[in-house]
PDB file of C-alpha atoms and ligand atoms in Angstrom:
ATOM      1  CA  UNK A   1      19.576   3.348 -13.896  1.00  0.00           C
ATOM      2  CA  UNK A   2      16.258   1.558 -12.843  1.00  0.00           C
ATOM      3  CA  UNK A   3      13.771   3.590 -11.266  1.00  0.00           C
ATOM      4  CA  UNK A   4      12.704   2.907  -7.759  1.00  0.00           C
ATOM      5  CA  UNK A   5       8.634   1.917  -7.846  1.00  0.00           C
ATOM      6  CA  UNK A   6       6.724   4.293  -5.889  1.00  0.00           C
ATOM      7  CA  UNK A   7       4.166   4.309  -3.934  1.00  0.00           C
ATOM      8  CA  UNK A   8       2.239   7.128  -2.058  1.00  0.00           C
ATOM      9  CA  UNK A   9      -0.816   7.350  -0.346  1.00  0.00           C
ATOM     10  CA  UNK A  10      -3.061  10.401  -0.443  1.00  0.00           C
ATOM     11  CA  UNK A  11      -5.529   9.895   2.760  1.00  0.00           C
ATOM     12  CA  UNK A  12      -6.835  13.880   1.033  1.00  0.00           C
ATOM     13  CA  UNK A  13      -9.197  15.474   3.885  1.00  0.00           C
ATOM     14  CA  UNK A  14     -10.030  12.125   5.819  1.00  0.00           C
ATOM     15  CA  UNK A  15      -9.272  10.976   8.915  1.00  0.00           C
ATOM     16  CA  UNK A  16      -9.743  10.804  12.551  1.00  0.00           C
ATOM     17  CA  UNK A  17      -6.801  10.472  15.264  1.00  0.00           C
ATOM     18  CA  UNK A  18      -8.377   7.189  15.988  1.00  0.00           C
ATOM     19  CA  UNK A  19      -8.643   6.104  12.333  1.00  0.00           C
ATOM     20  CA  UNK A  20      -5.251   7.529  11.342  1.00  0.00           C
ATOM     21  CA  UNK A  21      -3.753   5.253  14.296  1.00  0.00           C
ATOM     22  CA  UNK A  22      -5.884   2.212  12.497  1.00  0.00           C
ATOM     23  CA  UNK A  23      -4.424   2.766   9.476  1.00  0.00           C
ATOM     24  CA  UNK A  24      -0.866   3.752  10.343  1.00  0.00           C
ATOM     25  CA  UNK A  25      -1.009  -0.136  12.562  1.00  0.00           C
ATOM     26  CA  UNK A  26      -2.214  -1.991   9.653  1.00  0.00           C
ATOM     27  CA  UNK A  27       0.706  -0.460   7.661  1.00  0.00           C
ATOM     28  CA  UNK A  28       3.533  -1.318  10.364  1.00  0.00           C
ATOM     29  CA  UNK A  29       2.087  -4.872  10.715  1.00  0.00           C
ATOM     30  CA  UNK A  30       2.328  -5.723   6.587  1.00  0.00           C
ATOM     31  CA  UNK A  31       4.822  -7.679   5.145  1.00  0.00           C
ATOM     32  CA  UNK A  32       5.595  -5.832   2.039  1.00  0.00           C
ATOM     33  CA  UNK A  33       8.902  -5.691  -0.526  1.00  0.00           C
ATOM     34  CA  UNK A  34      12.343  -4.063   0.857  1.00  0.00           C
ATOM     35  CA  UNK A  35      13.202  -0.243   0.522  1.00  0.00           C
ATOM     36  CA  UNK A  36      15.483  -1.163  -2.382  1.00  0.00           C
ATOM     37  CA  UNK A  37      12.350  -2.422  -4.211  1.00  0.00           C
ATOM     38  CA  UNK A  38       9.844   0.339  -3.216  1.00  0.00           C
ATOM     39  CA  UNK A  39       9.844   3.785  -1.983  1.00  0.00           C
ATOM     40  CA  UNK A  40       6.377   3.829  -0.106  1.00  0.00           C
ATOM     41  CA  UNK A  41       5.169   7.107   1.423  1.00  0.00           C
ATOM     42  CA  UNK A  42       1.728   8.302   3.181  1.00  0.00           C
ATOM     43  CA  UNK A  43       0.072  11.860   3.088  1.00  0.00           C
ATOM     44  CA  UNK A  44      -1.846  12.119   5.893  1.00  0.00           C
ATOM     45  CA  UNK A  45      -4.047  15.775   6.245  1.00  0.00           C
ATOM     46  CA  UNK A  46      -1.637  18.234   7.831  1.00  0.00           C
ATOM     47  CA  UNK A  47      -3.172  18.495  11.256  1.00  0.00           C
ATOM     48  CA  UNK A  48      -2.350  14.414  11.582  1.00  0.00           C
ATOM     49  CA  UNK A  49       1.306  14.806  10.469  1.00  0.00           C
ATOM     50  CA  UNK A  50       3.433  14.348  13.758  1.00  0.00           C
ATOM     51  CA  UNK A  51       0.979  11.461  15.003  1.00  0.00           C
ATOM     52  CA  UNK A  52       1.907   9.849  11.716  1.00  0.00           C
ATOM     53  CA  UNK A  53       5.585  10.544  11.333  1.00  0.00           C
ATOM     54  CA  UNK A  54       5.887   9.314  15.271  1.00  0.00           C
ATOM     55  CA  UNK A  55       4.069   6.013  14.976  1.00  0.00           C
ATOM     56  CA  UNK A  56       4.685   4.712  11.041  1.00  0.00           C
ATOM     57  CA  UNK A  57       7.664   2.194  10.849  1.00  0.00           C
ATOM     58  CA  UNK A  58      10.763   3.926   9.692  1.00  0.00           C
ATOM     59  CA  UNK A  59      10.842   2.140   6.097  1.00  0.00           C
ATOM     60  CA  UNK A  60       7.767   4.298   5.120  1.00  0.00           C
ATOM     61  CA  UNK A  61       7.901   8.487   4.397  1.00  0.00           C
ATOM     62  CA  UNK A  62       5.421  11.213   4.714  1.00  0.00           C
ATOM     63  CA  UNK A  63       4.108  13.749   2.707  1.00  0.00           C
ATOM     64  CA  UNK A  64       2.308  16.750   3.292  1.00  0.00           C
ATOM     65  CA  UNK A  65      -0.870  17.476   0.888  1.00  0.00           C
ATOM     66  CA  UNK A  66       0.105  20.927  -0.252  1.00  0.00           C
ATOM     67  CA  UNK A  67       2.197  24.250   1.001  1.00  0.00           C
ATOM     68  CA  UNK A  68       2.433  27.307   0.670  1.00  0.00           C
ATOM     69  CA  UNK A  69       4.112  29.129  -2.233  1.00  0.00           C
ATOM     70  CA  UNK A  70       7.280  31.163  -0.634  1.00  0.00           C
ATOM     71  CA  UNK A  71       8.596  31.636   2.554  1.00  0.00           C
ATOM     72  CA  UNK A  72       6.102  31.844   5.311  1.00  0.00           C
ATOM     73  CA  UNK A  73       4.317  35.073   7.028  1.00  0.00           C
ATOM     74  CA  UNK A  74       1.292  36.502   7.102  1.00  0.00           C
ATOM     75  CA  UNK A  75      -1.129  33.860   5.096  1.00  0.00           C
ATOM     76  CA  UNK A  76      -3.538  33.122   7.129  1.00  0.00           C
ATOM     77  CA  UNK A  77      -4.508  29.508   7.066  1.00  0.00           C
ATOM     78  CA  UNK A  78      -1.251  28.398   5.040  1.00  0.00           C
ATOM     79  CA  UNK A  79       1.261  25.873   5.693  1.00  0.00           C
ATOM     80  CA  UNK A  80       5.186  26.911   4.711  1.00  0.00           C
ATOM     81  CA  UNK A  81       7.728  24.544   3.371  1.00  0.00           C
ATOM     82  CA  UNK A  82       9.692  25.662   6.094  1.00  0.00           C
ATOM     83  CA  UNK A  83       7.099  24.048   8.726  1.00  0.00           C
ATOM     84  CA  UNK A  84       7.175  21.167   6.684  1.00  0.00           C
ATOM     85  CA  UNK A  85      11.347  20.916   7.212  1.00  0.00           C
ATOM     86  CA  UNK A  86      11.341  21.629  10.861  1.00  0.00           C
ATOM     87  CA  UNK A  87       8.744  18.927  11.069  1.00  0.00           C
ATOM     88  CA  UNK A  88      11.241  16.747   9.767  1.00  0.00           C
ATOM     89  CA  UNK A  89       8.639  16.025   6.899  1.00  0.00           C
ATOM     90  CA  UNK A  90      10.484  14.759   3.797  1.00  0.00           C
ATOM     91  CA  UNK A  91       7.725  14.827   0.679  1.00  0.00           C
ATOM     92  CA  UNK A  92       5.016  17.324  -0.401  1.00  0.00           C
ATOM     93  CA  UNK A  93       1.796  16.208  -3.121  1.00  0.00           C
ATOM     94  CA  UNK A  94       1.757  19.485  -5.152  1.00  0.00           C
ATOM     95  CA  UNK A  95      -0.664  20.647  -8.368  1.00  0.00           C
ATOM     96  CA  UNK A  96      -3.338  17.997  -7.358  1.00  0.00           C
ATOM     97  CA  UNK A  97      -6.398  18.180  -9.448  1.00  0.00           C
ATOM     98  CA  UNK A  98      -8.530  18.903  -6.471  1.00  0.00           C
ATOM     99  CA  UNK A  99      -6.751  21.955  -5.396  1.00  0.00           C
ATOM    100  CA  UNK A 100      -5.715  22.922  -9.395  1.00  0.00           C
ATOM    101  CA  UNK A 101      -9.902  22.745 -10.087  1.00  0.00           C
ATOM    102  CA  UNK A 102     -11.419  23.614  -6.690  1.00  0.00           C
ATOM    103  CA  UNK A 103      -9.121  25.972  -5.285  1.00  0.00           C
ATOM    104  CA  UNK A 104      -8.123  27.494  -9.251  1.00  0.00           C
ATOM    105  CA  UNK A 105      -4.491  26.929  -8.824  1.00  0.00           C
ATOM    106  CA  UNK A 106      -2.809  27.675 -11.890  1.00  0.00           C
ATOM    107  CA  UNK A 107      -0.019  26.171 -14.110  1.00  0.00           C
ATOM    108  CA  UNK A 108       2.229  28.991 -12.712  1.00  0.00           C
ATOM    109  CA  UNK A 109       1.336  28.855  -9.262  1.00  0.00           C
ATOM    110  CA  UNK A 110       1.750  24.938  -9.290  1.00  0.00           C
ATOM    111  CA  UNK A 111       5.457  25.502 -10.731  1.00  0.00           C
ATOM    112  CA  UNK A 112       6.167  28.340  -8.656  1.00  0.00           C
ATOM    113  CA  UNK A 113       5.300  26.039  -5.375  1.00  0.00           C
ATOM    114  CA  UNK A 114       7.527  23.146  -6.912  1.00  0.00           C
ATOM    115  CA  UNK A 115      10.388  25.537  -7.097  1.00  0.00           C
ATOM    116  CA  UNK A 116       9.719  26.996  -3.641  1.00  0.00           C
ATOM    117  CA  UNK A 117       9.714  23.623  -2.479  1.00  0.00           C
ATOM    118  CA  UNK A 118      12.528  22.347  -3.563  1.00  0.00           C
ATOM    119  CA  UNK A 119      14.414  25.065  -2.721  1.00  0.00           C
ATOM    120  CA  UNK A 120      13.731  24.526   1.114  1.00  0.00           C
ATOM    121  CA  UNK A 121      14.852  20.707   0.379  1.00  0.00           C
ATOM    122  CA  UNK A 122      11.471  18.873   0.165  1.00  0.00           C
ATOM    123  CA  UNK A 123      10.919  15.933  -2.542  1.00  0.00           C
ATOM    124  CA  UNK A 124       8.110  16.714  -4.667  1.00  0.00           C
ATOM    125  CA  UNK A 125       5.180  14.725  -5.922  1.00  0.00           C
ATOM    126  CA  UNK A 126       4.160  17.052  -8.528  1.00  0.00           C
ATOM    127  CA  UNK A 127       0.549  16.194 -10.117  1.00  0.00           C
ATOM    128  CA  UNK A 128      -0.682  16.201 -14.185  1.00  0.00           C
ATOM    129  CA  UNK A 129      -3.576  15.224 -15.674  1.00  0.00           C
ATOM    130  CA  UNK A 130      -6.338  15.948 -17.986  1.00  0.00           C
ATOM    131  CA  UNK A 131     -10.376  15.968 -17.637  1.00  0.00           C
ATOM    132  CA  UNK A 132     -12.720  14.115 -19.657  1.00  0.00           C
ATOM    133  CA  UNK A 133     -13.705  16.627 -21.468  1.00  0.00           C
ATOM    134  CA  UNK A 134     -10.128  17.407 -22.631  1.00  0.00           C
ATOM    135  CA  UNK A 135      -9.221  13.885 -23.156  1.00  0.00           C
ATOM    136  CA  UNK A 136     -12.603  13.857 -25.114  1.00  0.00           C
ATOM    137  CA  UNK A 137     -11.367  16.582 -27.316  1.00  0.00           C
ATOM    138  CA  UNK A 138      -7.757  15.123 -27.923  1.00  0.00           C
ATOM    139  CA  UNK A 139      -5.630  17.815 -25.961  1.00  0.00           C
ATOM    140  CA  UNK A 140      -4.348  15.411 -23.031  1.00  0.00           C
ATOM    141  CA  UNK A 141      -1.098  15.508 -24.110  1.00  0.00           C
ATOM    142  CA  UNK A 142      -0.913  19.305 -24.809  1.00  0.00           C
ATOM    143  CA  UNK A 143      -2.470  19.816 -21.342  1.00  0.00           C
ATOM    144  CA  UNK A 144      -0.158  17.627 -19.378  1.00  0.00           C
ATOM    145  CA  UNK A 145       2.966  19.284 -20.914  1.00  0.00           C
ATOM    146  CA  UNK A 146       1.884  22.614 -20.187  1.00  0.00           C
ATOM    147  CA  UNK A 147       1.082  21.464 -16.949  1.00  0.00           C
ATOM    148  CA  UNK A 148       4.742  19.980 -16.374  1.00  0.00           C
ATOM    149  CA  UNK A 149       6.421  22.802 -18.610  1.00  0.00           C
ATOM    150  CA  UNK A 150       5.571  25.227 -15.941  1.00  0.00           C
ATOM    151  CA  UNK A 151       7.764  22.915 -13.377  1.00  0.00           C
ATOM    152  CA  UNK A 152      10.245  22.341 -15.825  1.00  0.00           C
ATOM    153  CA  UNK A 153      10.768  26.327 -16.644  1.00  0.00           C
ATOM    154  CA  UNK A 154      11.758  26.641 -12.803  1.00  0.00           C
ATOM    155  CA  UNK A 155      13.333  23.536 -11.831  1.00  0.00           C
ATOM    156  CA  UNK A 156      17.177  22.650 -12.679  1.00  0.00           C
ATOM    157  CA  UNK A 157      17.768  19.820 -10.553  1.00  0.00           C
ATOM    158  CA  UNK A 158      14.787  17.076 -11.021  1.00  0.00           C
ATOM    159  CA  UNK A 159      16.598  14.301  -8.303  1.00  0.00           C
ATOM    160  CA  UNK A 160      14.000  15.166  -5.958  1.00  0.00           C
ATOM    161  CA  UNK A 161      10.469  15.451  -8.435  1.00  0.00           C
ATOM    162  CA  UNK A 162       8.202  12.460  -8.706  1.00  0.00           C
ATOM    163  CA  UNK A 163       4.931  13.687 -11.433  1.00  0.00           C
ATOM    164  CA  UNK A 164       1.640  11.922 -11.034  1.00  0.00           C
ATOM    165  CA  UNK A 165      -0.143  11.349 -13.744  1.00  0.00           C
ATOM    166  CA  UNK A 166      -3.606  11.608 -12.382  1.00  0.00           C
ATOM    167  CA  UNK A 167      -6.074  11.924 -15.075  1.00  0.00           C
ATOM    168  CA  UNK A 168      -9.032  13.797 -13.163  1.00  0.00           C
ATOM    169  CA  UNK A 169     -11.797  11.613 -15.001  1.00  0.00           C
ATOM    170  CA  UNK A 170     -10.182   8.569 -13.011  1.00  0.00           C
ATOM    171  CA  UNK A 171     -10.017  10.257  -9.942  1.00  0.00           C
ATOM    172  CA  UNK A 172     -12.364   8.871  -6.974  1.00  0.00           C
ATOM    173  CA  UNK A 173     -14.676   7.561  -9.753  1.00  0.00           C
ATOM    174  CA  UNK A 174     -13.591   4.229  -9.875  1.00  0.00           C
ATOM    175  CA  UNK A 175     -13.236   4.376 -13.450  1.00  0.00           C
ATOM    176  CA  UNK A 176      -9.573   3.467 -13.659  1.00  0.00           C
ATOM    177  CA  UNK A 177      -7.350   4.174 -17.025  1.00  0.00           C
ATOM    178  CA  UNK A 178      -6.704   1.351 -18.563  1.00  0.00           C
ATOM    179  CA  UNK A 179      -3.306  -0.125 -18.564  1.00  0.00           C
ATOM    180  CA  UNK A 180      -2.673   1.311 -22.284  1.00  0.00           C
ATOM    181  CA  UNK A 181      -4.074   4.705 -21.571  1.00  0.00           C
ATOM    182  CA  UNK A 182      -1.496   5.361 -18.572  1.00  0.00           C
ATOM    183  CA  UNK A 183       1.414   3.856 -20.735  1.00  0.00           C
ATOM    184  CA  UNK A 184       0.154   6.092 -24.017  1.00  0.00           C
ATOM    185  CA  UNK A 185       0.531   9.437 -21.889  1.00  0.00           C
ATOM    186  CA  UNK A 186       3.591   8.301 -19.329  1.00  0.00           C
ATOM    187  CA  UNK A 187       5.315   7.435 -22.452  1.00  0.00           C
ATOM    188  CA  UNK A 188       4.729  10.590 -23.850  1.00  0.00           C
ATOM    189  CA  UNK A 189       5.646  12.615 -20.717  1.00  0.00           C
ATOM    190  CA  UNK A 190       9.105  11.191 -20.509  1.00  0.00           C
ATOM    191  CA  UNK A 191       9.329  11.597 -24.215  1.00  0.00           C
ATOM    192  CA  UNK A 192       8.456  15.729 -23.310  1.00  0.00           C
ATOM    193  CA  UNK A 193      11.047  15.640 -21.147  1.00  0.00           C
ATOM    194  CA  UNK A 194      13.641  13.828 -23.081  1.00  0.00           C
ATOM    195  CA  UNK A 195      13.462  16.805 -25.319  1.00  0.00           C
ATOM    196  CA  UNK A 196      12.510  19.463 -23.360  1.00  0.00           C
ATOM    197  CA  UNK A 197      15.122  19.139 -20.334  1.00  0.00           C
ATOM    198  CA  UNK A 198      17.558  15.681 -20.755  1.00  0.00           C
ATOM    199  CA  UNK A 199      17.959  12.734 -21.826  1.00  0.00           C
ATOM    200  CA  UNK A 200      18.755  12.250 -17.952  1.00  0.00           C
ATOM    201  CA  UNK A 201      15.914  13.398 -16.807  1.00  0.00           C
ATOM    202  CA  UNK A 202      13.904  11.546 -18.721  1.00  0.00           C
ATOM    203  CA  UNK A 203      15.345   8.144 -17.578  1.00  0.00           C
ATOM    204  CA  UNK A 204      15.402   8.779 -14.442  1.00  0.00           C
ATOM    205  CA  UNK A 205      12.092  10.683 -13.260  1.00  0.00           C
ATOM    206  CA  UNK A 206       9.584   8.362 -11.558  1.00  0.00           C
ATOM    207  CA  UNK A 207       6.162   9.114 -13.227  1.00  0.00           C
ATOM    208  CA  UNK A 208       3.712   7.022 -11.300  1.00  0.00           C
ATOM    209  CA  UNK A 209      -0.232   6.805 -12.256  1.00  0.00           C
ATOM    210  CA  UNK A 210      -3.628   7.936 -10.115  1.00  0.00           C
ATOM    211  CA  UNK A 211      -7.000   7.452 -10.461  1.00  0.00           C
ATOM    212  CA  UNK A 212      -8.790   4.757  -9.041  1.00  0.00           C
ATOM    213  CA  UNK A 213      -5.631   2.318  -8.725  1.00  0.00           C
ATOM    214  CA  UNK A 214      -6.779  -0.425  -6.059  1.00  0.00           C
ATOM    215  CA  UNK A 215      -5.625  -4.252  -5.182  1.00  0.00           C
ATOM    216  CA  UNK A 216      -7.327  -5.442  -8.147  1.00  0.00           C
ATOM    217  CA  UNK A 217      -5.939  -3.262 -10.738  1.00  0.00           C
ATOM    218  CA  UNK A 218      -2.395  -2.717  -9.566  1.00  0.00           C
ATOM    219  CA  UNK A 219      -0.390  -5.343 -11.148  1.00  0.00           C
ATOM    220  CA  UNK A 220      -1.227  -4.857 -15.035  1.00  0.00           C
ATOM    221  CA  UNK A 221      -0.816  -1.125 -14.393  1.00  0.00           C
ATOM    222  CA  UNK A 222       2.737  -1.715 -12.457  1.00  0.00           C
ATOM    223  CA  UNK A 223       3.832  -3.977 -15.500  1.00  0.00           C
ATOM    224  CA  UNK A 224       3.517  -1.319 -17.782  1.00  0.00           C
ATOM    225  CA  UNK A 225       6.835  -0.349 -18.485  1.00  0.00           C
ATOM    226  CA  UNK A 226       6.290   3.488 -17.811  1.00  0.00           C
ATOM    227  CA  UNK A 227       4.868   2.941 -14.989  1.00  0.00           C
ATOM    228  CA  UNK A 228       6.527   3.667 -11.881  1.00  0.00           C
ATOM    229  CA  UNK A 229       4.229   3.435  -9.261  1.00  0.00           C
ATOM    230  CA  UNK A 230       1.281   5.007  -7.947  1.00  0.00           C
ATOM    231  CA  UNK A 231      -0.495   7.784  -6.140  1.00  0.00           C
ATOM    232  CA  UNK A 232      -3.326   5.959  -4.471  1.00  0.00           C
ATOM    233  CA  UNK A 233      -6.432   8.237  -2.906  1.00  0.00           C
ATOM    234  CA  UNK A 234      -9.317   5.960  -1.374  1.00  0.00           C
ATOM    235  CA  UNK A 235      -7.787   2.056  -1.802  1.00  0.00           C
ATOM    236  CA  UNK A 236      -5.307   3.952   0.528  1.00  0.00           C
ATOM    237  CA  UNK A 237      -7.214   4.283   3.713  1.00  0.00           C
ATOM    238  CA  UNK A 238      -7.635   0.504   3.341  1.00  0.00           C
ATOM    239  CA  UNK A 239      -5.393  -2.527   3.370  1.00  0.00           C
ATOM    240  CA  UNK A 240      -5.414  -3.165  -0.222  1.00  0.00           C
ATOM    241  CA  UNK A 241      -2.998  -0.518  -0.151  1.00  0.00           C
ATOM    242  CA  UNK A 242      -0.696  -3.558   1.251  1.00  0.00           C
ATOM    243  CA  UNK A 243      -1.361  -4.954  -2.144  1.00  0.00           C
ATOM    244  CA  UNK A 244      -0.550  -1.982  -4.288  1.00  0.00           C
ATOM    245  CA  UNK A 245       2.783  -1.583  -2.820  1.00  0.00           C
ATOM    246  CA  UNK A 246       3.223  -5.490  -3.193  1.00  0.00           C
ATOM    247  CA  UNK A 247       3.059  -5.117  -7.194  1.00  0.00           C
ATOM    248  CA  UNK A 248       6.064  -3.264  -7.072  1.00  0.00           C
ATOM    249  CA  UNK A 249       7.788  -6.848  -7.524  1.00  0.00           C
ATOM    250  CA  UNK A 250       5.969  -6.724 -10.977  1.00  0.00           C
ATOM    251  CA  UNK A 251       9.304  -4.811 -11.959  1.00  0.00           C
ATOM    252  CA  UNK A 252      11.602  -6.719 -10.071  1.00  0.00           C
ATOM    253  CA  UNK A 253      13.469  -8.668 -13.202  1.00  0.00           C
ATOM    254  CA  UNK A 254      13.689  -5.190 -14.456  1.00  0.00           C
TER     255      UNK A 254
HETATM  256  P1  LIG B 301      -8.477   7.697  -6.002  1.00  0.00           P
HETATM  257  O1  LIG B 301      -7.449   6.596  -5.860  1.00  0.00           O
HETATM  258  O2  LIG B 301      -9.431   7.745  -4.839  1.00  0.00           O
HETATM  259  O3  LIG B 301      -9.137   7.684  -7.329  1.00  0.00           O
HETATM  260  O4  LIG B 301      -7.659   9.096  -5.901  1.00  0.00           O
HETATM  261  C1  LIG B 301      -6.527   9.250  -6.650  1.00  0.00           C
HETATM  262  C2  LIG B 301      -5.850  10.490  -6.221  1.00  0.00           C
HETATM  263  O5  LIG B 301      -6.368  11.577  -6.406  1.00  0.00           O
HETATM  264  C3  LIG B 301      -4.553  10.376  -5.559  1.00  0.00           C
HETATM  265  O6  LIG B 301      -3.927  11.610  -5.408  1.00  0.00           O
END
């Protein structure tokens, strides 16, 4: 079974109604490639969510940035998956980098939120990915799987998990991976999960890449043939993001 090319668009903790509006108008106005050919999805900050879902054209998802880890109560300044549901919000970004390093959410806590998730019938975008100074040492590989064993331990039914690769050294520094680097370790993650959960799994699982992906780098990373797409942070506030999702027809003789 082919995998559907992805493409999601972390707008992280930017944003003004006004500028949201720009961007979600840009988006409606493009010409890109059918739903059969790309699954394209926007993660606006939370706050911006209903202005988004109301206005984007109905071809294109959204995502929330994060939630919270179990069923909602007292947790002051948290957002439940349940909110997320009643919102009629389909996707949640989970285990970024910048809430994994900043905020110190571990491996567990990531998988435990994946579960939760899940559970309460979001689609996950689940994130990996090394820093320098572990790719520097050699570990990426044994970081990434302990990053994704954690959501493996807790999750049965993987129809609804996207992973982003998103190695942190590529991340807003506009120091992409090259095309070989994202194949090496997306390669490599399916080949985890071949073993560790199914052969199903493995075929089927979109892993997309982030870090730095813009309109000028998209189609040699999209032709790489574990490559399914992308999580895009700053090209997609801009309308090279109308590009990115137009080199999902790299794959289309797939
Ligand atoms: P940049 O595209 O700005 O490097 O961000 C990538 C990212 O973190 C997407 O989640």
């Amino acid at each position: 079974m082919a995998r559907k090319f992805f493409v999601g668009g972390n707008w992280k903790c930017n944003g003004t109604t006004e500028e949201v509006k720009k961007i979600v108008t840009t988006l409606n106005e493009a010409e890109v490639p059918s739903e059969e050919i790309v699954e394209v999805v926007v993660s606006p900050p939370f706050v911006f969510l209903p202005l988004v879902k109301s206005l984007l054209r109905s071809d294109f998802h959204v995502s929330a940035q994060n939630c919270w880890v179990r069923k909602g109560g007292a947790f002051t300044g948290e957002i439940s998956a349940e909110m997320l549901v009643n919102l009629g919000i389909p996707w949640v970004i989970l285990g970024h980098s910048e809430r994994r390093l900043i905020l110190i959410e571990a491996n567990e806590f990531v998988g435990d939120k994946v579960a939760y998730a899940l559970s309460q019938g979001l689609k996950v975008i689940a994130c990996v990915g090394e820093t320098l100074e572990q790719r520097e040492s050699g570990s990426t590989m044994a970081i990434v799987s302990a990053q994704t064993k954690e959501i493996a331990d807790r999750v049965s039914n993987w129809a609804n998990v996207v992973i982003a690769y998103e190695p942190v050294w590529a991340i807003g520094t506009g120091k992409v991976a090259t095309p070989a680097q994202a194949q090496e370790v997306h390669a490599e993650l399916r080949k985890w999960l071949h073993g560790n959960v199914g052969a199903e799994v493995a075929a089927t699982t979109r892993i997309i890449y982030g870090g730095s992906v813009n309109g000028g780098n998209c189609k040699e990373l999209a032709a790489q043939p574990d490559v399914d797409g992308f999580l895009v942070g700053g090209a997609s506030l801009k309308a090279e993001f109308i590009d990115i999702i137009k080199s999902a027809t790299v794959k289309k003789s797939d």
